mmCIF file of C-alpha atoms and ligand atoms in Angstrom:
data_model
loop_
_atom_site.group_PDB
_atom_site.id
_atom_site.type_symbol
_atom_site.label_atom_id
_atom_site.label_comp_id
_atom_site.label_asym_id
_atom_site.label_seq_id
_atom_site.Cartn_x
_atom_site.Cartn_y
_atom_site.Cartn_z
ATOM 1 C CA MET E 1 118.149 94.211 131.615
ATOM 2 C CA SER E 2 118.129 97.952 131.054
ATOM 3 C CA THR E 3 115.263 99.993 132.414
ATOM 4 C CA GLN E 4 112.911 101.617 129.907
ATOM 5 C CA ILE E 5 112.639 105.370 130.474
ATOM 6 C CA ILE E 6 109.100 106.471 129.579
ATOM 7 C CA SER E 7 109.501 109.972 128.172
ATOM 8 C CA GLY E 8 106.305 111.995 128.448
ATOM 9 C CA ARG E 9 108.059 114.671 126.454
ATOM 10 C CA ASP E 10 108.495 112.365 123.425
ATOM 11 C CA ILE E 11 105.007 110.874 123.695
ATOM 12 C CA ALA E 12 103.468 114.347 124.034
ATOM 13 C CA GLU E 13 105.289 115.447 120.884
ATOM 14 C CA GLU E 14 103.988 112.414 119.002
ATOM 15 C CA ILE E 15 100.389 113.177 120.082
ATOM 16 C CA ARG E 16 100.757 116.883 119.256
ATOM 17 C CA GLY E 17 101.829 115.900 115.735
ATOM 18 C CA GLU E 18 98.690 113.764 115.361
ATOM 19 C CA LEU E 19 96.499 116.560 116.742
ATOM 20 C CA THR E 20 97.987 119.111 114.362
ATOM 21 C CA GLU E 21 96.963 116.870 111.441
ATOM 22 C CA ARG E 22 93.501 116.407 112.964
ATOM 23 C CA VAL E 23 93.041 120.177 113.355
ATOM 24 C CA ALA E 24 93.994 120.717 109.702
ATOM 25 C CA ALA E 25 91.595 117.952 108.586
ATOM 26 C CA LEU E 26 88.720 119.404 110.637
ATOM 27 C CA LYS E 27 89.276 122.788 109.074
ATOM 28 C CA ALA E 28 89.390 121.299 105.568
ATOM 29 C CA GLU E 29 86.336 119.053 106.129
ATOM 30 C CA SER E 30 84.014 121.414 107.935
ATOM 31 C CA GLY E 31 85.683 124.822 108.196
ATOM 32 C CA ILE E 32 85.832 124.457 111.980
ATOM 33 C CA VAL E 33 88.797 125.760 113.953
ATOM 34 C CA PRO E 34 88.877 124.304 117.481
ATOM 35 C CA GLY E 35 88.649 127.096 120.039
ATOM 36 C CA LEU E 36 89.969 127.042 123.614
ATOM 37 C CA ALA E 37 89.151 129.792 126.108
ATOM 38 C CA THR E 38 91.272 130.062 129.232
ATOM 39 C CA VAL E 39 90.150 132.192 132.134
ATOM 40 C CA LEU E 40 92.650 133.482 134.655
ATOM 41 C CA VAL E 41 91.533 135.397 137.734
ATOM 42 C CA GLY E 42 94.262 137.362 139.512
ATOM 43 C CA SER E 43 97.989 137.334 138.875
ATOM 44 C CA ASP E 44 99.444 134.250 140.564
ATOM 45 C CA PRO E 45 102.790 133.764 138.733
ATOM 46 C CA ALA E 46 102.510 129.949 138.516
ATOM 47 C CA SER E 47 98.948 130.167 137.135
ATOM 48 C CA GLU E 48 100.015 132.861 134.660
ATOM 49 C CA MET E 49 102.804 130.590 133.482
ATOM 50 C CA TYR E 50 100.547 127.521 133.098
ATOM 51 C CA VAL E 51 97.873 129.441 131.207
ATOM 52 C CA GLY E 52 100.536 130.975 128.949
ATOM 53 C CA MET E 53 101.915 127.490 128.192
ATOM 54 C CA LYS E 54 98.438 126.177 127.377
ATOM 55 C CA ASN E 55 97.721 129.023 124.959
ATOM 56 C CA LYS E 56 101.110 128.758 123.286
ATOM 57 C CA ALA E 57 100.756 124.994 122.774
ATOM 58 C CA ALA E 58 97.231 125.481 121.386
ATOM 59 C CA ALA E 59 98.358 128.136 118.901
ATOM 60 C CA ALA E 60 101.274 125.945 117.758
ATOM 61 C CA MET E 61 98.857 123.304 116.470
ATOM 62 C CA GLY E 62 96.322 125.638 114.884
ATOM 63 C CA ILE E 63 93.836 125.738 117.758
ATOM 64 C CA HIS E 64 92.349 129.172 118.290
ATOM 65 C CA SER E 65 93.017 130.224 121.866
ATOM 66 C CA ARG E 66 91.560 133.108 123.785
ATOM 67 C CA GLN E 67 92.829 134.140 127.192
ATOM 68 C CA ILE E 68 90.546 136.122 129.458
ATOM 69 C CA THR E 69 92.439 137.705 132.323
ATOM 70 C CA LEU E 70 90.356 139.167 135.128
ATOM 71 C CA PRO E 71 91.423 141.124 138.217
ATOM 72 C CA ALA E 72 91.724 139.307 141.555
ATOM 73 C CA ALA E 73 88.774 141.359 142.847
ATOM 74 C CA THR E 74 86.397 139.883 140.233
ATOM 75 C CA THR E 75 83.188 138.794 141.958
ATOM 76 C CA GLU E 76 81.704 135.319 141.720
ATOM 77 C CA SER E 77 78.727 136.627 139.753
ATOM 78 C CA GLU E 78 80.992 138.478 137.321
ATOM 79 C CA LEU E 79 82.945 135.280 136.723
ATOM 80 C CA LEU E 80 79.713 133.312 136.293
ATOM 81 C CA GLY E 81 78.746 135.890 133.663
ATOM 82 C CA VAL E 82 82.013 135.309 131.792
ATOM 83 C CA VAL E 83 81.484 131.532 131.870
ATOM 84 C CA ASP E 84 77.906 131.952 130.590
ATOM 85 C CA GLY E 85 79.197 134.059 127.705
ATOM 86 C CA LEU E 86 81.743 131.379 126.758
ATOM 87 C CA ASN E 87 79.097 128.632 127.056
ATOM 88 C CA ALA E 88 77.014 130.501 124.478
ATOM 89 C CA ASP E 89 79.889 131.256 122.083
ATOM 90 C CA PRO E 90 79.961 128.730 119.191
ATOM 91 C CA ALA E 91 83.635 129.539 118.428
ATOM 92 C CA VAL E 92 84.615 128.229 121.870
ATOM 93 C CA HIS E 93 84.769 124.424 122.140
ATOM 94 C CA GLY E 94 86.714 124.190 125.374
ATOM 95 C CA ILE E 95 86.620 126.304 128.538
ATOM 96 C CA LEU E 96 89.323 126.166 131.172
ATOM 97 C CA VAL E 97 89.051 128.235 134.328
ATOM 98 C CA GLN E 98 92.501 128.110 135.886
ATOM 99 C CA LEU E 99 92.506 126.928 139.513
ATOM 100 C CA PRO E 100 92.964 127.896 142.254
ATOM 101 C CA LEU E 101 90.530 130.804 142.233
ATOM 102 C CA PRO E 102 90.663 133.607 144.819
ATOM 103 C CA ASN E 103 89.150 132.584 148.168
ATOM 104 C CA HIS E 104 86.001 134.687 147.795
ATOM 105 C CA ILE E 105 84.926 132.631 144.751
ATOM 106 C CA ASP E 106 83.339 129.191 145.176
ATOM 107 C CA GLU E 107 85.303 126.972 142.764
ATOM 108 C CA GLY E 108 82.616 124.286 142.732
ATOM 109 C CA LYS E 109 79.994 126.788 141.628
ATOM 110 C CA ILE E 110 82.169 128.004 138.771
ATOM 111 C CA ILE E 111 83.027 124.482 137.598
ATOM 112 C CA GLU E 112 79.349 123.526 137.673
ATOM 113 C CA ALA E 113 78.494 126.567 135.545
ATOM 114 C CA ILE E 114 80.674 125.323 132.653
ATOM 115 C CA ASP E 115 78.690 123.561 129.922
ATOM 116 C CA PRO E 116 79.748 119.872 130.271
ATOM 117 C CA SER E 117 80.079 119.695 126.478
ATOM 118 C CA LYS E 118 82.904 122.284 126.784
ATOM 119 C CA ASP E 119 84.413 120.942 130.018
ATOM 120 C CA VAL E 120 87.832 120.056 128.588
ATOM 121 C CA ASP E 121 89.307 119.889 132.107
ATOM 122 C CA GLY E 122 86.881 117.067 132.955
ATOM 123 C CA PHE E 123 86.140 118.571 136.376
ATOM 124 C CA HIS E 124 82.365 119.119 136.026
ATOM 125 C CA PRO E 125 80.291 116.693 138.145
ATOM 126 C CA VAL E 126 78.569 115.477 134.949
ATOM 127 C CA SER E 127 81.973 114.607 133.434
ATOM 128 C CA VAL E 128 83.072 112.966 136.694
ATOM 129 C CA GLY E 129 79.833 110.959 136.888
ATOM 130 C CA ARG E 130 80.016 109.799 133.274
ATOM 131 C CA LEU E 131 83.614 108.713 133.747
ATOM 132 C CA ALA E 132 82.778 106.883 136.986
ATOM 133 C CA THR E 133 79.848 105.086 135.347
ATOM 134 C CA ASP E 134 81.690 104.642 132.026
ATOM 135 C CA SER E 135 78.699 106.025 130.133
ATOM 136 C CA GLY E 136 77.952 108.736 127.604
ATOM 137 C CA GLU E 137 80.268 111.319 126.115
ATOM 138 C CA PHE E 138 82.701 113.045 128.459
ATOM 139 C CA PHE E 139 86.148 114.543 128.716
ATOM 140 C CA ALA E 140 88.634 112.678 130.874
ATOM 141 C CA PRO E 141 90.707 114.865 133.214
ATOM 142 C CA CYS E 142 93.988 115.676 131.525
ATOM 143 C CA THR E 143 96.632 114.317 133.906
ATOM 144 C CA PRO E 144 95.114 110.845 134.383
ATOM 145 C CA ALA E 145 94.317 110.644 130.655
ATOM 146 C CA GLY E 146 97.973 111.475 130.034
ATOM 147 C CA VAL E 147 99.105 108.665 132.342
ATOM 148 C CA VAL E 148 96.989 106.131 130.440
ATOM 149 C CA GLU E 149 98.356 107.358 127.080
ATOM 150 C CA MET E 150 101.916 107.049 128.406
ATOM 151 C CA LEU E 151 101.306 103.470 129.487
ATOM 152 C CA VAL E 152 99.663 102.389 126.241
ATOM 153 C CA ARG E 153 102.057 104.178 123.893
ATOM 154 C CA SER E 154 105.151 102.943 125.738
ATOM 155 C CA GLY E 155 104.020 99.331 125.319
ATOM 156 C CA ASN E 156 102.885 98.918 128.929
ATOM 157 C CA ASP E 157 99.140 98.497 128.362
ATOM 158 C CA PRO E 158 97.268 98.251 131.697
ATOM 159 C CA ASN E 159 94.895 95.620 130.258
ATOM 160 C CA GLY E 160 94.878 92.641 132.642
ATOM 161 C CA LYS E 161 97.458 94.201 134.959
ATOM 162 C CA HIS E 162 97.256 95.060 138.654
ATOM 163 C CA VAL E 163 97.696 98.815 138.869
ATOM 164 C CA VAL E 164 98.316 100.384 142.270
ATOM 165 C CA VAL E 165 97.478 104.101 142.294
ATOM 166 C CA VAL E 166 98.938 105.972 145.255
ATOM 167 C CA GLY E 167 96.895 109.127 145.818
ATOM 168 C CA ARG E 168 93.159 109.794 146.029
ATOM 169 C CA SER E 169 92.812 113.351 144.718
ATOM 170 C CA ASN E 170 89.887 114.393 142.552
ATOM 171 C CA ILE E 171 92.328 115.593 139.891
ATOM 172 C CA VAL E 172 94.508 112.472 139.578
ATOM 173 C CA GLY E 173 94.008 109.406 141.808
ATOM 174 C CA ARG E 174 90.241 108.943 141.706
ATOM 175 C CA PRO E 175 89.688 109.665 137.990
ATOM 176 C CA LEU E 176 92.734 107.578 137.075
ATOM 177 C CA ALA E 177 91.245 104.592 138.911
ATOM 178 C CA SER E 178 87.986 105.086 136.961
ATOM 179 C CA LEU E 179 89.835 105.298 133.625
ATOM 180 C CA LEU E 180 91.824 102.145 134.321
ATOM 181 C CA LEU E 181 88.686 100.233 135.320
ATOM 182 C CA ARG E 182 86.852 101.035 132.084
ATOM 183 C CA LYS E 183 86.105 98.313 129.573
ATOM 184 C CA GLY E 184 88.139 98.742 126.402
ATOM 185 C CA ALA E 185 91.341 100.440 125.319
ATOM 186 C CA GLY E 186 93.503 101.771 128.134
ATOM 187 C CA GLY E 187 91.323 100.033 130.717
ATOM 188 C CA ASN E 188 90.574 96.479 131.891
ATOM 189 C CA ALA E 189 93.023 96.795 134.778
ATOM 190 C CA THR E 190 92.599 95.522 138.299
ATOM 191 C CA VAL E 191 92.978 98.658 140.396
ATOM 192 C CA THR E 192 93.969 99.312 143.986
ATOM 193 C CA VAL E 193 93.916 102.890 145.293
ATOM 194 C CA ALA E 194 96.237 103.563 148.228
ATOM 195 C CA HIS E 195 97.032 106.881 149.868
ATOM 196 C CA SER E 196 98.953 108.643 152.599
ATOM 197 C CA ARG E 197 96.868 106.977 155.338
ATOM 198 C CA THR E 198 97.306 103.447 154.005
ATOM 199 C CA PRO E 199 99.057 101.366 156.705
ATOM 200 C CA ASP E 200 102.237 99.693 155.458
ATOM 201 C CA LEU E 201 102.093 101.380 152.066
ATOM 202 C CA GLY E 202 105.081 99.358 150.846
ATOM 203 C CA ALA E 203 103.208 96.091 151.333
ATOM 204 C CA VAL E 204 100.553 97.410 148.918
ATOM 205 C CA THR E 205 102.890 99.016 146.366
ATOM 206 C CA ARG E 206 104.921 95.794 146.167
ATOM 207 C CA THR E 207 101.849 93.981 144.772
ATOM 208 C CA ALA E 208 101.709 96.234 141.698
ATOM 209 C CA ASP E 209 102.478 95.308 138.100
ATOM 210 C CA ILE E 210 102.117 99.031 137.372
ATOM 211 C CA LEU E 211 102.608 101.636 140.104
ATOM 212 C CA VAL E 212 101.331 105.189 139.603
ATOM 213 C CA VAL E 213 102.280 107.655 142.304
ATOM 214 C CA ALA E 214 100.418 110.936 142.799
ATOM 215 C CA MET E 215 100.854 111.787 146.461
ATOM 216 C CA GLY E 216 102.608 115.133 146.279
ATOM 217 C CA ARG E 217 105.363 113.974 148.666
ATOM 218 C CA PRO E 218 108.915 114.309 147.386
ATOM 219 C CA GLU E 219 110.736 111.014 146.776
ATOM 220 C CA MET E 220 108.423 109.016 149.081
ATOM 221 C CA ILE E 221 108.580 105.814 147.050
ATOM 222 C CA THR E 222 111.887 104.053 147.622
ATOM 223 C CA ALA E 223 113.309 100.938 145.948
ATOM 224 C CA ASP E 224 112.254 98.631 148.784
ATOM 225 C CA MET E 225 108.619 99.559 148.056
ATOM 226 C CA VAL E 226 108.825 98.376 144.427
ATOM 227 C CA ARG E 227 108.852 94.770 143.257
ATOM 228 C CA PRO E 228 111.506 94.095 140.602
ATOM 229 C CA GLY E 229 110.027 94.440 137.108
ATOM 230 C CA THR E 230 107.301 96.946 138.026
ATOM 231 C CA VAL E 231 106.342 99.762 135.622
ATOM 232 C CA VAL E 232 106.445 103.047 137.564
ATOM 233 C CA ILE E 233 104.742 106.300 136.577
ATOM 234 C CA ASP E 234 105.560 109.309 138.737
ATOM 235 C CA VAL E 235 102.926 112.063 138.697
ATOM 236 C CA GLY E 236 104.578 114.144 141.418
ATOM 237 C CA THR E 237 106.141 117.529 140.759
ATOM 238 C CA ASN E 238 107.815 118.855 143.876
ATOM 239 C CA ARG E 239 110.286 121.618 144.519
ATOM 240 C CA VAL E 240 112.900 120.766 147.130
ATOM 241 C CA ASP E 241 115.624 123.025 148.486
ATOM 242 C CA ASP E 242 118.994 122.369 146.914
ATOM 243 C CA PRO E 243 121.742 124.873 147.685
ATOM 244 C CA THR E 244 123.998 123.230 145.057
ATOM 245 C CA ARG E 245 121.673 124.495 142.307
ATOM 246 C CA GLU E 246 121.798 128.021 140.970
ATOM 247 C CA LYS E 247 118.071 128.502 141.640
ATOM 248 C CA GLY E 248 118.409 127.084 145.164
ATOM 249 C CA TYR E 249 115.949 124.253 144.448
ATOM 250 C CA ARG E 250 115.448 121.241 142.234
ATOM 251 C CA VAL E 251 112.289 119.630 140.877
ATOM 252 C CA CYS E 252 111.670 116.007 141.785
ATOM 253 C CA GLY E 253 108.849 113.499 141.725
ATOM 254 C CA ASP E 254 107.196 111.383 144.393
ATOM 255 C CA VAL E 255 109.532 108.509 143.480
ATOM 256 C CA LEU E 256 113.204 108.310 144.421
ATOM 257 C CA PHE E 257 114.185 107.978 140.768
ATOM 258 C CA ASP E 258 117.859 106.973 140.962
ATOM 259 C CA GLU E 259 117.085 104.137 143.349
ATOM 260 C CA VAL E 260 113.784 102.919 141.890
ATOM 261 C CA LYS E 261 115.059 102.867 138.283
ATOM 262 C CA GLU E 262 117.385 100.057 139.364
ATOM 263 C CA VAL E 263 114.442 97.751 140.167
ATOM 264 C CA ALA E 264 111.699 98.960 137.810
ATOM 265 C CA SER E 265 111.320 97.561 134.286
ATOM 266 C CA ALA E 266 110.145 101.005 133.116
ATOM 267 C CA ILE E 267 109.913 104.389 134.811
ATOM 268 C CA SER E 268 108.881 107.944 133.925
ATOM 269 C CA PRO E 269 111.229 110.765 134.932
ATOM 270 C CA VAL E 270 110.463 114.123 136.557
ATOM 271 C CA PRO E 271 110.694 116.529 134.821
ATOM 272 C CA GLY E 272 109.920 115.259 131.310
ATOM 273 C CA GLY E 273 107.419 112.612 132.370
ATOM 274 C CA VAL E 274 103.737 113.172 133.073
ATOM 275 C CA GLY E 275 104.039 116.998 133.068
ATOM 276 C CA PRO E 276 104.173 117.525 129.276
ATOM 277 C CA MET E 277 101.250 115.117 128.826
ATOM 278 C CA THR E 278 98.742 117.199 130.804
ATOM 279 C CA ILE E 279 98.624 120.147 128.391
ATOM 280 C CA THR E 280 98.639 117.765 125.442
ATOM 281 C CA MET E 281 95.533 115.984 126.710
ATOM 282 C CA LEU E 282 93.817 119.355 127.237
ATOM 283 C CA LEU E 283 94.431 120.098 123.564
ATOM 284 C CA ALA E 284 93.229 116.596 122.617
ATOM 285 C CA ASN E 285 89.995 117.232 124.547
ATOM 286 C CA THR E 286 89.544 120.590 122.790
ATOM 287 C CA VAL E 287 89.963 118.999 119.365
ATOM 288 C CA LYS E 288 87.545 116.215 120.354
ATOM 289 C CA SER E 289 85.004 118.811 121.495
ATOM 290 C CA ALA E 290 85.270 120.705 118.206
ATOM 291 C CA ALA E 291 84.917 117.469 116.234
ATOM 292 C CA LEU E 292 81.809 116.528 118.228
ATOM 293 C CA ALA E 293 80.332 120.003 117.705
ATOM 294 C CA SER E 294 80.953 119.759 113.952
ATOM 295 C CA GLY E 295 79.417 116.308 113.715
ATOM 296 C CA SER E 296 82.724 114.975 112.379
ATOM 297 C CA LYS E 297 83.835 111.496 113.393
ATOM 298 C CA VAL E 298 86.267 111.871 116.319
HETATM 299 N N1 LIG O 301 95.541 124.370 138.078
HETATM 300 C C1 LIG O 301 96.547 123.462 138.112
HETATM 301 N N2 LIG O 301 96.311 122.456 137.237
HETATM 302 C C2 LIG O 301 95.133 122.740 136.641
HETATM 303 C C3 LIG O 301 94.373 122.091 135.631
HETATM 304 O O1 LIG O 301 94.703 121.025 135.118
HETATM 305 N N3 LIG O 301 93.226 122.723 135.277
HETATM 306 C C4 LIG O 301 92.810 123.883 135.831
HETATM 307 N N4 LIG O 301 91.667 124.415 135.427
HETATM 308 N N5 LIG O 301 93.508 124.514 136.778
HETATM 309 C C5 LIG O 301 94.660 123.944 137.170
#
C-alpha cells in the first residue's frame, strides 16, 4: 500500500481559493472588506519575513492589510496605545502582534489588550478559555486549526480516533488537544497529550491512530515509535546543519520522514506540510471576524 502524502501546500491553496470567493461575496453583500493589521516591533529578520508573508497572502485574496512597524525601543505603553487604536478602528477586523516582542515588553499584557473579537491569533485568554470550554464565539489558534483542516480535508477525520499529540505548548499542543476534543466537525477524538518528559514516549506514540508531533526536536520520531497504518502530522520546523547544502543547513520536521513514511498510512512533509496552513488559517479567522462584524452568516 502506498503512503498518502498530506500536502499542506495543496490544502492551503484550496482553502485560499474558497476564502477569496468569500471575501468577494462579503464585499458584494455588505460592502465590507476584511481588514488585518499586523504589528511588528523591532527588526528581527525572521519576524519581518513572516509578517511580510502574512500581508502578501492577505492582499492576494482581497483582504486589506496594514502593517505597523515600530522601533525596537517602543515602550510597552506606546504599544498598548497602538493596540487600543486598532481595537477602536472599524476597518480592522483582525489584529496580529508578531511575537516574540522585545524583552522590555510584557507579551501577556499586550495579548490581553487585544479585543477578543479581533484576536485572530487566538492567543487572548478569553479565546483560550472559550476554546477550552467549547463555548461562545472564538478564534482557534492558527497552527492547530490548520492541523485539523489537514486531517479532515485529506480524508483522515479525527472523529472516533485516538489522537496522540506530542508537545504541550500554548501555541500548538494544548489548543490542538482542545480542538480535537470538541463535539462536532473536526473533533470527537480521544486525545492523549505526551511531551518531552513523558517516560517511554514510543510506548505512547505507538497507541495512536493519528500522531501529531509538535516538540521542536529535529527528527525525534523514528519508525519504531509508529504503529503501521498510523496517520502522522509533523508540526516541527527545524533547521539542522548540512554542509552538503548550499545554504549549509536543511529544514526538517520532528519526524524522521524517510523512515516513518514506510510505516505510516499517511504523513505530512516538512516543508510543504503544516507551515502553509498557519497563514491560511489566520486569513480564515480574519474573514470570519469581518463576517461576524457585518452580521453576515459565516
Ligand atoms: N510568531 C511566530 N508565530 C507566530 C504566530 O502565529 N503569531 C504571532 N503573533 N507571532 C508569531
